Short mmCIF file of C-alpha atoms and ligand atoms in Angstrom, two decimals:
data_model
loop_
_atom_site.label_atom_id
_atom_site.label_comp_id
_atom_site.label_asym_id
_atom_site.label_seq_id
_atom_site.Cartn_x
_atom_site.Cartn_y
_atom_site.Cartn_z
CA MET A 226 107.18 -50.05 132.43
CA VAL A 227 108.01 -46.39 132.02
CA ASP A 228 106.10 -43.86 134.06
CA ALA A 229 106.01 -40.73 131.89
CA ASP A 230 105.63 -38.34 134.84
CA GLN A 231 109.35 -37.72 135.01
CA THR A 232 111.77 -37.29 132.14
CA PHE A 233 115.54 -37.29 132.51
CA VAL A 234 117.46 -36.20 129.42
CA ILE A 235 121.13 -37.00 128.84
CA VAL A 236 123.02 -35.00 126.22
CA GLY A 237 126.05 -36.90 124.94
CA GLY A 238 126.35 -40.61 124.32
CA GLY A 239 129.92 -41.24 125.43
CA LEU A 240 130.77 -43.47 128.37
CA ALA A 241 129.57 -40.94 130.96
CA GLY A 242 126.16 -40.62 129.28
CA ALA A 243 125.76 -44.37 128.73
CA LYS A 244 126.74 -45.23 132.31
CA ALA A 245 124.41 -42.56 133.67
CA ALA A 246 121.48 -44.11 131.75
CA GLU A 247 122.44 -47.56 133.04
CA THR A 248 122.60 -46.31 136.64
CA LEU A 249 119.24 -44.54 136.43
CA ARG A 250 117.62 -47.89 135.60
CA GLU A 251 119.71 -49.83 138.13
CA GLU A 252 118.62 -47.39 140.83
CA GLY A 253 114.98 -48.00 139.93
CA PHE A 254 114.14 -44.79 138.07
CA SER A 255 110.90 -45.51 136.22
CA GLY A 256 110.50 -42.29 134.24
CA ARG A 257 111.58 -41.63 130.67
CA VAL A 258 115.32 -41.69 129.96
CA ILE A 259 116.25 -39.93 126.72
CA LEU A 260 119.85 -40.10 125.51
CA VAL A 261 120.72 -37.80 122.61
CA CYS A 262 124.04 -37.98 120.80
CA ASP A 263 125.39 -36.36 117.66
CA GLU A 264 127.41 -39.46 116.75
CA ARG A 265 125.89 -42.17 114.57
CA ASP A 266 127.39 -45.00 116.61
CA ARG A 267 125.81 -46.03 119.89
CA PRO A 268 127.92 -45.22 122.99
CA TYR A 269 131.40 -46.76 122.95
CA GLU A 270 134.67 -46.64 124.85
CA ARG A 271 137.46 -44.58 123.34
CA PRO A 272 140.66 -46.12 124.84
CA PRO A 273 140.81 -48.96 122.26
CA LEU A 274 140.75 -46.38 119.45
CA SER A 275 144.43 -45.61 120.01
CA LYS A 276 145.40 -49.13 121.15
CA GLY A 277 143.88 -52.54 120.42
CA TYR A 278 141.34 -51.40 117.84
CA LEU A 279 143.84 -49.19 116.01
CA LEU A 280 146.28 -52.10 115.97
CA GLY A 281 143.67 -54.46 114.56
CA LYS A 282 143.84 -56.62 117.71
CA GLU A 283 140.33 -55.78 118.94
CA GLU A 284 137.20 -56.06 116.84
CA ARG A 285 134.85 -53.12 116.29
CA ASP A 286 132.07 -54.92 118.18
CA THR A 287 134.08 -55.00 121.40
CA VAL A 288 134.24 -51.22 121.95
CA PHE A 289 130.55 -50.55 122.62
CA ALA A 290 129.25 -49.82 126.11
CA HIS A 291 126.08 -51.90 125.57
CA GLU A 292 124.75 -54.27 122.93
CA PRO A 293 122.18 -52.70 120.57
CA ALA A 294 119.17 -54.37 122.21
CA TRP A 295 120.13 -53.11 125.67
CA TYR A 296 118.58 -49.68 125.05
CA ALA A 297 115.11 -50.93 124.16
CA ARG A 298 115.27 -53.55 126.92
CA HIS A 299 115.94 -50.82 129.48
CA ASP A 300 113.54 -48.29 127.99
CA VAL A 301 116.34 -45.90 127.17
CA GLU A 302 115.30 -43.78 124.19
CA LEU A 303 118.44 -43.43 122.12
CA HIS A 304 118.53 -40.65 119.55
CA LEU A 305 121.70 -40.92 117.50
CA GLY A 306 123.00 -38.48 114.91
CA GLN A 307 121.14 -35.63 116.66
CA THR A 308 122.81 -32.50 117.99
CA VAL A 309 121.25 -30.74 120.96
CA ASP A 310 121.60 -27.09 119.99
CA ALA A 311 119.71 -25.27 122.74
CA ILE A 312 118.56 -25.57 126.33
CA ASP A 313 115.67 -23.42 127.51
CA ARG A 314 116.16 -23.39 131.27
CA GLU A 315 112.92 -21.58 131.99
CA ALA A 316 110.75 -23.93 129.98
CA LYS A 317 113.06 -26.84 130.97
CA THR A 318 113.36 -28.09 127.42
CA VAL A 319 116.16 -29.16 125.13
CA HIS A 320 116.02 -28.71 121.40
CA TYR A 321 117.56 -31.07 118.87
CA GLY A 322 117.25 -32.49 115.39
CA ASP A 323 116.39 -31.04 112.00
CA ASP A 324 112.68 -31.39 112.69
CA GLY A 325 113.00 -29.08 115.70
CA THR A 326 112.22 -31.62 118.43
CA HIS A 327 111.65 -30.07 121.86
CA VAL A 328 111.75 -32.34 124.87
CA ARG A 329 110.82 -31.30 128.37
CA TYR A 330 113.13 -32.49 131.13
CA ASP A 331 112.83 -32.74 134.87
CA LYS A 332 116.56 -33.29 135.21
CA LEU A 333 119.18 -32.85 132.54
CA LEU A 334 122.69 -34.32 132.35
CA LEU A 335 125.31 -32.72 130.14
CA ALA A 336 127.85 -35.38 129.18
CA THR A 337 129.09 -33.65 126.05
CA GLY A 338 132.75 -34.66 126.48
CA ALA A 339 135.56 -32.97 124.64
CA GLU A 340 136.72 -32.51 121.08
CA PRO A 341 140.20 -32.50 119.58
CA ARG A 342 141.91 -29.13 119.42
CA ARG A 343 142.64 -28.12 115.83
CA LEU A 344 145.96 -26.88 114.53
CA ASP A 345 145.40 -23.28 113.54
CA ILE A 346 147.95 -23.26 110.69
CA PRO A 347 147.88 -23.41 106.89
CA GLY A 348 147.33 -26.85 105.41
CA THR A 349 145.09 -28.42 108.05
CA ASP A 350 142.32 -29.03 105.52
CA LEU A 351 144.49 -31.44 103.50
CA ALA A 352 143.15 -34.98 103.31
CA GLY A 353 146.24 -36.39 105.04
CA VAL A 354 145.71 -34.40 108.26
CA HIS A 355 143.99 -36.47 110.93
CA HIS A 356 142.47 -36.24 114.42
CA LEU A 357 141.54 -39.07 116.74
CA ARG A 358 138.45 -38.92 118.89
CA ARG A 359 135.74 -40.93 117.20
CA LEU A 360 135.38 -44.49 115.99
CA SER A 361 135.18 -43.18 112.42
CA HIS A 362 138.52 -41.36 112.96
CA ALA A 363 140.11 -44.59 114.25
CA GLU A 364 138.76 -46.58 111.32
CA ARG A 365 140.32 -44.13 108.92
CA LEU A 366 143.61 -43.86 110.81
CA LYS A 367 143.93 -47.63 110.95
CA GLY A 368 143.84 -47.74 107.15
CA VAL A 369 146.35 -44.87 106.96
CA LEU A 370 148.81 -46.60 109.33
CA ALA A 371 148.57 -49.89 107.46
CA HIS A 372 149.24 -48.05 104.21
CA LEU A 373 152.18 -46.10 105.66
CA GLY A 374 153.62 -49.31 107.09
CA ARG A 375 153.43 -51.09 103.73
CA ASP A 376 154.97 -48.18 101.80
CA ASN A 377 157.59 -47.12 104.35
CA GLY A 378 155.61 -43.90 104.72
CA HIS A 379 156.19 -41.17 107.27
CA LEU A 380 153.70 -39.90 109.85
CA VAL A 381 154.31 -36.62 111.67
CA ILE A 382 152.48 -36.36 114.98
CA ALA A 383 151.92 -32.94 116.51
CA GLY A 384 151.87 -33.40 120.29
CA ALA A 385 153.58 -35.86 122.63
CA GLY A 386 150.58 -36.38 124.94
CA TRP A 387 148.93 -39.74 125.60
CA ILE A 388 147.14 -39.99 122.27
CA GLY A 389 150.16 -38.81 120.27
CA LEU A 390 152.38 -41.38 121.97
CA GLU A 391 149.92 -44.25 121.73
CA VAL A 392 149.46 -43.60 118.02
CA ALA A 393 153.24 -43.32 117.62
CA ALA A 394 153.55 -46.81 119.17
CA ALA A 395 150.80 -48.20 116.93
CA ALA A 396 152.34 -46.60 113.84
CA ARG A 397 155.71 -48.16 114.63
CA GLU A 398 154.04 -51.54 115.05
CA TYR A 399 152.62 -51.11 111.54
CA GLY A 400 156.15 -50.26 110.35
CA ALA A 401 155.61 -46.58 109.57
CA GLU A 402 158.29 -43.93 110.12
CA VAL A 403 157.23 -41.57 112.91
CA THR A 404 158.34 -38.09 113.99
CA VAL A 405 156.72 -36.47 117.01
CA VAL A 406 156.87 -32.66 117.18
CA GLU A 407 156.38 -31.30 120.69
CA PRO A 408 156.87 -27.78 122.13
CA SER A 409 158.01 -29.04 125.56
CA ALA A 410 161.40 -30.61 126.22
CA THR A 411 159.91 -34.00 127.15
CA PRO A 412 156.76 -35.96 126.31
CA LEU A 413 153.74 -35.76 128.65
CA HIS A 414 155.26 -32.75 130.33
CA HIS A 415 151.98 -31.32 131.63
CA VAL A 416 151.04 -34.56 133.38
CA LEU A 417 154.30 -36.18 134.45
CA GLY A 418 156.78 -33.31 134.54
CA PRO A 419 160.29 -33.63 133.13
CA GLU A 420 161.53 -36.45 135.39
CA LEU A 421 159.21 -39.17 134.16
CA GLY A 422 158.58 -37.68 130.71
CA GLU A 423 162.15 -38.62 129.85
CA LEU A 424 161.34 -42.29 130.40
CA PHE A 425 158.71 -42.15 127.67
CA ALA A 426 161.11 -40.35 125.33
CA GLU A 427 163.61 -43.19 125.82
CA LEU A 428 160.96 -45.86 125.35
CA HIS A 429 159.81 -44.43 122.03
CA SER A 430 163.30 -43.61 120.79
CA ALA A 431 164.26 -47.23 121.45
CA HIS A 432 161.39 -48.20 119.14
CA GLY A 433 162.55 -45.90 116.38
CA VAL A 434 160.35 -42.83 116.97
CA ARG A 435 162.12 -39.54 116.24
CA PHE A 436 161.34 -36.58 118.50
CA HIS A 437 161.55 -32.93 117.59
CA PHE A 438 161.24 -31.16 120.95
CA GLY A 439 160.94 -27.43 121.56
CA ALA A 440 159.07 -26.85 118.31
CA ARG A 441 155.56 -26.33 116.97
CA LEU A 442 154.13 -27.00 113.53
CA THR A 443 153.60 -23.81 111.56
CA GLU A 444 152.48 -25.17 108.20
CA ILE A 445 151.50 -28.38 106.51
CA VAL A 446 152.64 -28.22 102.93
CA GLY A 447 150.61 -30.03 100.30
CA GLN A 448 149.88 -30.33 96.65
CA ASP A 449 146.60 -31.39 95.01
CA GLY A 450 145.22 -32.13 98.46
CA VAL A 451 148.12 -34.43 99.39
CA VAL A 452 150.43 -33.81 102.36
CA LEU A 453 154.08 -33.38 101.37
CA ALA A 454 155.77 -31.95 104.46
CA ALA A 455 155.29 -30.40 107.89
CA ARG A 456 157.18 -27.22 108.79
CA THR A 457 158.08 -26.11 112.30
CA ASP A 458 158.70 -22.72 113.91
CA ASP A 459 162.46 -23.38 114.15
CA GLY A 460 162.74 -23.59 110.38
CA GLU A 461 162.77 -27.38 109.97
CA GLU A 462 160.79 -29.26 107.36
CA HIS A 463 159.80 -32.92 107.78
CA LEU A 464 158.89 -34.61 104.51
CA CYS A 465 155.88 -36.77 105.31
CA HIS A 466 152.70 -38.37 103.96
CA ASP A 467 150.29 -37.84 106.84
CA VAL A 468 149.98 -35.67 109.93
CA LEU A 469 148.12 -36.43 113.15
CA ALA A 470 147.11 -33.44 115.25
CA ALA A 471 147.18 -34.74 118.83
CA ILE A 472 147.41 -31.43 120.66
CA GLY A 473 144.79 -32.05 123.31
CA ALA A 474 141.06 -31.75 123.62
CA ALA A 475 138.74 -28.90 124.51
CA PRO A 476 135.63 -29.45 126.65
CA ARG A 477 132.39 -29.09 124.68
CA VAL A 478 130.83 -26.26 126.67
CA ALA A 479 129.05 -24.28 123.93
CA LEU A 480 125.60 -25.57 124.87
CA ALA A 481 126.12 -24.89 128.57
CA GLU A 482 127.60 -21.49 127.87
CA ALA A 483 124.69 -20.45 125.64
CA ALA A 484 122.32 -21.55 128.41
CA GLY A 485 124.12 -19.27 130.86
CA LEU A 486 125.53 -22.02 133.08
CA GLU A 487 128.63 -21.21 135.09
CA LEU A 488 131.87 -22.31 133.47
CA ALA A 489 135.21 -23.05 135.09
CA ASP A 490 138.14 -20.77 134.47
CA ARG A 491 139.79 -21.53 131.13
CA ALA A 492 143.22 -21.10 132.71
CA ASP A 493 142.38 -24.07 134.97
CA GLY A 494 141.22 -26.27 132.11
CA GLY A 495 137.73 -24.84 131.61
CA GLY A 496 134.64 -27.05 131.50
CA ILE A 497 131.23 -26.75 133.09
CA ALA A 498 131.55 -25.81 136.76
CA VAL A 499 129.77 -28.29 139.02
CA ASP A 500 129.65 -28.84 142.77
CA GLU A 501 130.73 -32.02 144.57
CA ARG A 502 127.35 -33.56 143.61
CA LEU A 503 128.12 -32.81 139.92
CA ARG A 504 125.32 -30.22 139.86
CA THR A 505 125.78 -27.14 137.70
CA SER A 506 124.77 -23.60 138.63
CA ASP A 507 121.23 -24.69 137.66
CA PRO A 508 119.96 -27.20 140.29
CA ASP A 509 118.17 -29.30 137.64
CA ILE A 510 121.18 -29.62 135.36
CA TYR A 511 124.17 -31.88 136.04
CA ALA A 512 127.42 -32.48 134.18
CA ALA A 513 129.79 -35.45 134.17
CA GLY A 514 132.78 -36.89 132.33
CA ASP A 515 135.36 -34.92 130.35
CA VAL A 516 133.23 -31.77 130.30
CA ALA A 517 132.71 -31.38 134.06
CA ALA A 518 135.03 -29.39 136.33
CA PHE A 519 134.41 -30.49 139.91
CA PRO A 520 135.93 -29.32 143.21
CA HIS A 521 138.25 -31.94 144.69
CA GLY A 522 138.90 -31.52 148.40
CA LEU A 523 141.94 -33.78 148.38
CA PHE A 524 143.84 -31.57 145.96
CA ASP A 525 142.23 -28.29 146.97
CA ALA A 526 141.45 -27.52 143.34
CA ARG A 527 138.76 -27.70 140.71
CA LEU A 528 139.64 -30.61 138.42
CA ARG A 529 138.52 -31.48 134.93
CA VAL A 530 139.58 -35.04 134.31
CA GLU A 531 139.74 -36.28 130.72
CA HIS A 532 139.98 -39.97 131.47
CA TRP A 533 138.00 -43.13 131.06
CA ALA A 534 137.55 -43.86 134.79
CA ASN A 535 136.11 -40.41 135.36
CA ALA A 536 133.43 -41.06 132.70
CA LEU A 537 132.84 -44.57 134.06
CA ASN A 538 132.29 -43.34 137.64
CA GLY A 539 131.17 -39.76 137.08
CA GLY A 540 128.19 -40.70 134.89
CA PRO A 541 126.75 -43.02 137.56
CA ALA A 542 127.49 -40.49 140.34
CA ALA A 543 125.60 -37.78 138.44
CA ALA A 544 122.69 -40.20 137.84
CA ARG A 545 122.45 -40.92 141.56
CA ALA A 546 122.62 -37.22 142.36
CA MET A 547 119.82 -36.55 139.84
CA LEU A 548 117.72 -39.08 141.77
CA GLY A 549 118.32 -37.11 144.96
CA ARG A 550 120.76 -39.60 146.48
CA ASP A 551 123.51 -38.38 148.75
CA VAL A 552 126.53 -38.07 146.48
CA VAL A 553 129.98 -36.64 146.99
CA TYR A 554 132.11 -37.18 143.90
CA ASP A 555 135.66 -37.27 145.19
CA ARG A 556 137.33 -40.21 143.46
CA VAL A 557 141.08 -40.09 143.11
CA PRO A 558 141.68 -39.40 139.39
CA TYR A 559 142.95 -42.51 137.61
CA PHE A 560 144.05 -43.40 134.11
CA PHE A 561 146.01 -46.00 132.22
CA SER A 562 148.00 -46.31 129.03
CA ASP A 563 149.65 -49.07 127.01
CA GLN A 564 152.56 -48.40 124.68
CA TYR A 565 154.59 -51.29 123.16
CA ASP A 566 155.25 -53.62 126.12
CA LEU A 567 154.85 -50.85 128.71
CA GLY A 568 151.64 -50.74 130.68
CA MET A 569 151.03 -48.07 133.27
CA GLU A 570 148.40 -46.72 135.62
CA TYR A 571 148.43 -43.29 137.22
CA SER A 572 146.45 -42.22 140.28
CA GLY A 573 146.22 -38.73 141.70
CA TRP A 574 146.95 -35.28 140.40
CA ALA A 575 150.40 -33.67 140.39
CA PRO A 576 151.04 -31.38 137.41
CA PRO A 577 154.43 -29.60 137.26
CA GLY A 578 154.53 -26.84 139.86
CA SER A 579 152.35 -28.72 142.34
CA TYR A 580 155.03 -31.15 143.63
CA ASP A 581 158.51 -30.72 145.06
CA GLU A 582 159.92 -34.27 144.92
CA VAL A 583 159.71 -37.45 142.85
CA VAL A 584 160.48 -40.78 144.52
CA ILE A 585 161.09 -43.98 142.55
CA ARG A 586 160.39 -47.42 144.02
CA GLY A 587 161.75 -50.26 141.89
CA ASP A 588 163.84 -50.41 138.76
CA ALA A 589 163.25 -47.47 136.41
CA ALA A 590 165.90 -48.71 133.96
CA LYS A 591 163.99 -51.99 133.55
CA ARG A 592 160.72 -50.05 133.39
CA GLU A 593 159.29 -51.88 136.41
CA PHE A 594 158.66 -49.37 139.12
CA ILE A 595 156.29 -47.02 140.89
CA ALA A 596 156.92 -43.26 140.76
CA PHE A 597 155.49 -41.01 143.46
CA TRP A 598 155.05 -37.26 143.27
CA LEU A 599 155.16 -35.56 146.68
CA LYS A 600 154.60 -32.14 148.15
CA GLU A 601 156.01 -31.45 151.59
CA GLY A 602 156.32 -35.18 152.26
CA ARG A 603 152.75 -36.08 151.23
CA VAL A 604 152.00 -38.23 148.20
CA LEU A 605 149.95 -36.41 145.55
CA ALA A 606 150.17 -39.01 142.79
CA GLY A 607 151.62 -42.39 141.95
CA MET A 608 152.30 -44.11 138.65
CA ASN A 609 152.91 -47.86 138.46
CA VAL A 610 154.78 -48.98 135.36
CA ASN A 611 154.67 -52.73 134.57
CA VAL A 612 153.89 -53.35 138.26
CA TRP A 613 150.34 -54.45 138.94
CA ASP A 614 147.65 -54.61 141.61
CA VAL A 615 148.92 -51.56 143.48
CA THR A 616 146.28 -48.99 142.55
CA ASP A 617 144.31 -49.43 145.79
CA PRO A 618 147.29 -48.96 148.16
CA ILE A 619 148.55 -46.00 146.06
CA GLN A 620 145.14 -44.36 146.26
CA ARG A 621 144.91 -45.05 150.00
CA LEU A 622 148.29 -43.39 150.43
CA ILE A 623 147.13 -40.31 148.51
CA ARG A 624 143.88 -40.18 150.44
CA SER A 625 145.60 -40.58 153.81
CA ARG A 626 147.59 -37.34 153.32
CA ALA A 627 150.16 -39.01 155.57
CA HIS A 628 153.66 -37.58 155.81
CA VAL A 629 155.72 -40.47 154.49
CA ASP A 630 159.29 -41.52 155.09
CA THR A 631 160.69 -41.23 151.56
CA HIS A 632 163.32 -43.96 152.17
CA ALA A 633 160.56 -46.39 153.11
CA LEU A 634 158.50 -45.20 150.13
CA ALA A 635 161.40 -46.00 147.81
CA ASP A 636 161.94 -49.45 149.32
CA PRO A 637 159.90 -52.16 147.51
CA HIS A 638 160.16 -54.36 150.61
CA VAL A 639 158.11 -51.97 152.72
CA PRO A 640 154.38 -52.62 152.11
CA LEU A 641 152.71 -49.43 150.86
CA ASP A 642 149.80 -49.81 153.26
CA THR A 643 152.12 -49.48 156.25
CA LEU A 644 153.01 -45.96 155.02
CA SER A 645 149.45 -44.64 155.07
CA ALA A 646 148.68 -46.11 158.50
C1 LIG B 953 141.73 -42.07 121.26
C2 LIG B 953 141.47 -41.95 122.72
C3 LIG B 953 142.13 -42.81 123.60
C4 LIG B 953 141.92 -42.71 124.97
N1 LIG B 953 142.58 -43.56 125.81
C5 LIG B 953 142.40 -43.45 127.14
C6 LIG B 953 143.12 -44.32 128.04
O1 LIG B 953 143.91 -45.15 127.63
N2 LIG B 953 142.92 -44.18 129.36
C7 LIG B 953 142.05 -43.26 129.87
O2 LIG B 953 141.90 -43.17 131.09
N3 LIG B 953 141.36 -42.40 129.04
C8 LIG B 953 141.51 -42.49 127.70
N4 LIG B 953 140.85 -41.65 126.85
C9 LIG B 953 139.93 -40.65 127.41
C10 LIG B 953 138.52 -41.19 127.59
O3 LIG B 953 138.12 -41.92 126.47
C11 LIG B 953 137.56 -40.03 127.83
O4 LIG B 953 137.89 -39.47 129.06
C12 LIG B 953 136.09 -40.46 127.80
O5 LIG B 953 135.74 -40.87 126.53
C13 LIG B 953 135.19 -39.31 128.22
O6 LIG B 953 133.87 -39.73 128.14
P1 LIG B 953 132.68 -38.68 128.11
O7 LIG B 953 131.44 -39.52 128.04
O8 LIG B 953 132.83 -37.69 129.16
O9 LIG B 953 132.86 -37.87 126.74
P2 LIG B 953 132.92 -38.34 125.24
O10 LIG B 953 133.45 -39.72 125.14
O11 LIG B 953 133.63 -37.27 124.50
O12 LIG B 953 131.40 -38.37 124.77
C14 LIG B 953 130.63 -37.21 124.61
C15 LIG B 953 129.63 -37.45 123.51
O13 LIG B 953 128.72 -36.35 123.44
C16 LIG B 953 128.53 -35.99 122.09
N5 LIG B 953 128.04 -34.59 122.09
C17 LIG B 953 128.72 -33.48 122.44
N6 LIG B 953 127.93 -32.37 122.34
C18 LIG B 953 126.72 -32.82 121.93
C19 LIG B 953 125.49 -32.16 121.63
N7 LIG B 953 125.34 -30.84 121.77
N8 LIG B 953 124.44 -32.90 121.20
C20 LIG B 953 124.57 -34.26 121.09
N9 LIG B 953 125.71 -34.93 121.35
C21 LIG B 953 126.77 -34.22 121.77
C22 LIG B 953 129.90 -36.18 121.50
O14 LIG B 953 129.90 -36.27 120.11
C23 LIG B 953 130.29 -37.52 122.14
O15 LIG B 953 129.77 -38.60 121.43
C24 LIG B 953 141.03 -41.72 125.47
C25 LIG B 953 140.38 -40.84 124.59
C26 LIG B 953 140.61 -40.96 123.23
C27 LIG B 953 139.92 -40.00 122.27
#
């Protein structure tokens, strides 16, 4: 039974928003929970959109965070297809919908996520130019890949980040020709640095993906709305049928910015600035998931983490903080990816410039190993590739801040836990 004295509003029905609603009920909150999302689909998980679902191996029904009846059963008022376009912090209301609905909140959670960055070049409005963020995008792309595969068609992908590479793998499985255009010299440069990026270049090349490194798209050439070619800034032209722009995502901060909430520095990834309790500069407004930039003591930096586990854990942490529980959100960042027969997990945070050494434990040539990024002998991050059940010891090692013996770290016979002791 809902007690209407208190109303908590959640803006954004991604995983962070859905998990926050779930946690509010689990923690016994008996007030109104209103979840507003501009998408027409109820909250779902995005990782399958570039993997199992895109490949036709997972059904549409499997991606949703909750079954349809869950919302009514838990008295969560779900408003889909509605964009929240204003927050009035003085009146403590949010405004959404064509009919001008105003809802008063006691606490507000912004879980507005991120949106794909757009290529700012001629030709991006052609029908064969795609992005991948939403279920509807994945549905469309799935049809495109199947078509390209059947007709020996060619897909150009702008960006060799996680989504670009996962779609490249899926496209090759469909039988399409794939060229990835990437300004850096290796894939995933901003996350893995050059040492491990090379491994992914080899993996994809072995599966027939062509890379065009050190270049950016400058124009997508088309005729009668159809893509014909993609041109790059070094004067090359790739004849192709479709283009995927996979050049990263931008946090959806417009609502927070218009409401005067503090934002994180764009140079550090932007996002809504929150404290370790995920509270914004307004004590009644919280932010979680891709959009939130939180201070992380372990890395001495404000992080904005665009990964599934951060939505899965950050939403619930924000919900508990909204209920006044003692919360310190300091999880070690974690993500995973699957490409062909390579599965990996990455824990920590070690962008290029933050580490001074990479140590490999295992057999990199066989793609069965753990890579560690270190700074002054301390492990900042670890990535296990086709080696499983090591996330906990890797995270303990990162958390311990222990100075490790790099020979022992590289030796698979030395248990990882003995290094953080
Ligand atoms: C294709 C794809 C594959 C991925 N694969 C992986 C993976 O393998 N591993 C991994 O760790 N991570 C992966 N991720 C990242 C992961 O899915 C995201 O980190 C996660 O979805 C973030 O959840 P969120 O709830 O913070 O934001 P989102 O999922 O972006 O949800 C935010 C929601 O809020 C809505 N919204 C925004 N503004 C408003 C507004 N003003 N009014 C109403 N609604 C609004 C948005 O439309 C959206 O529905 C992947 C992402 C994508 C796109």
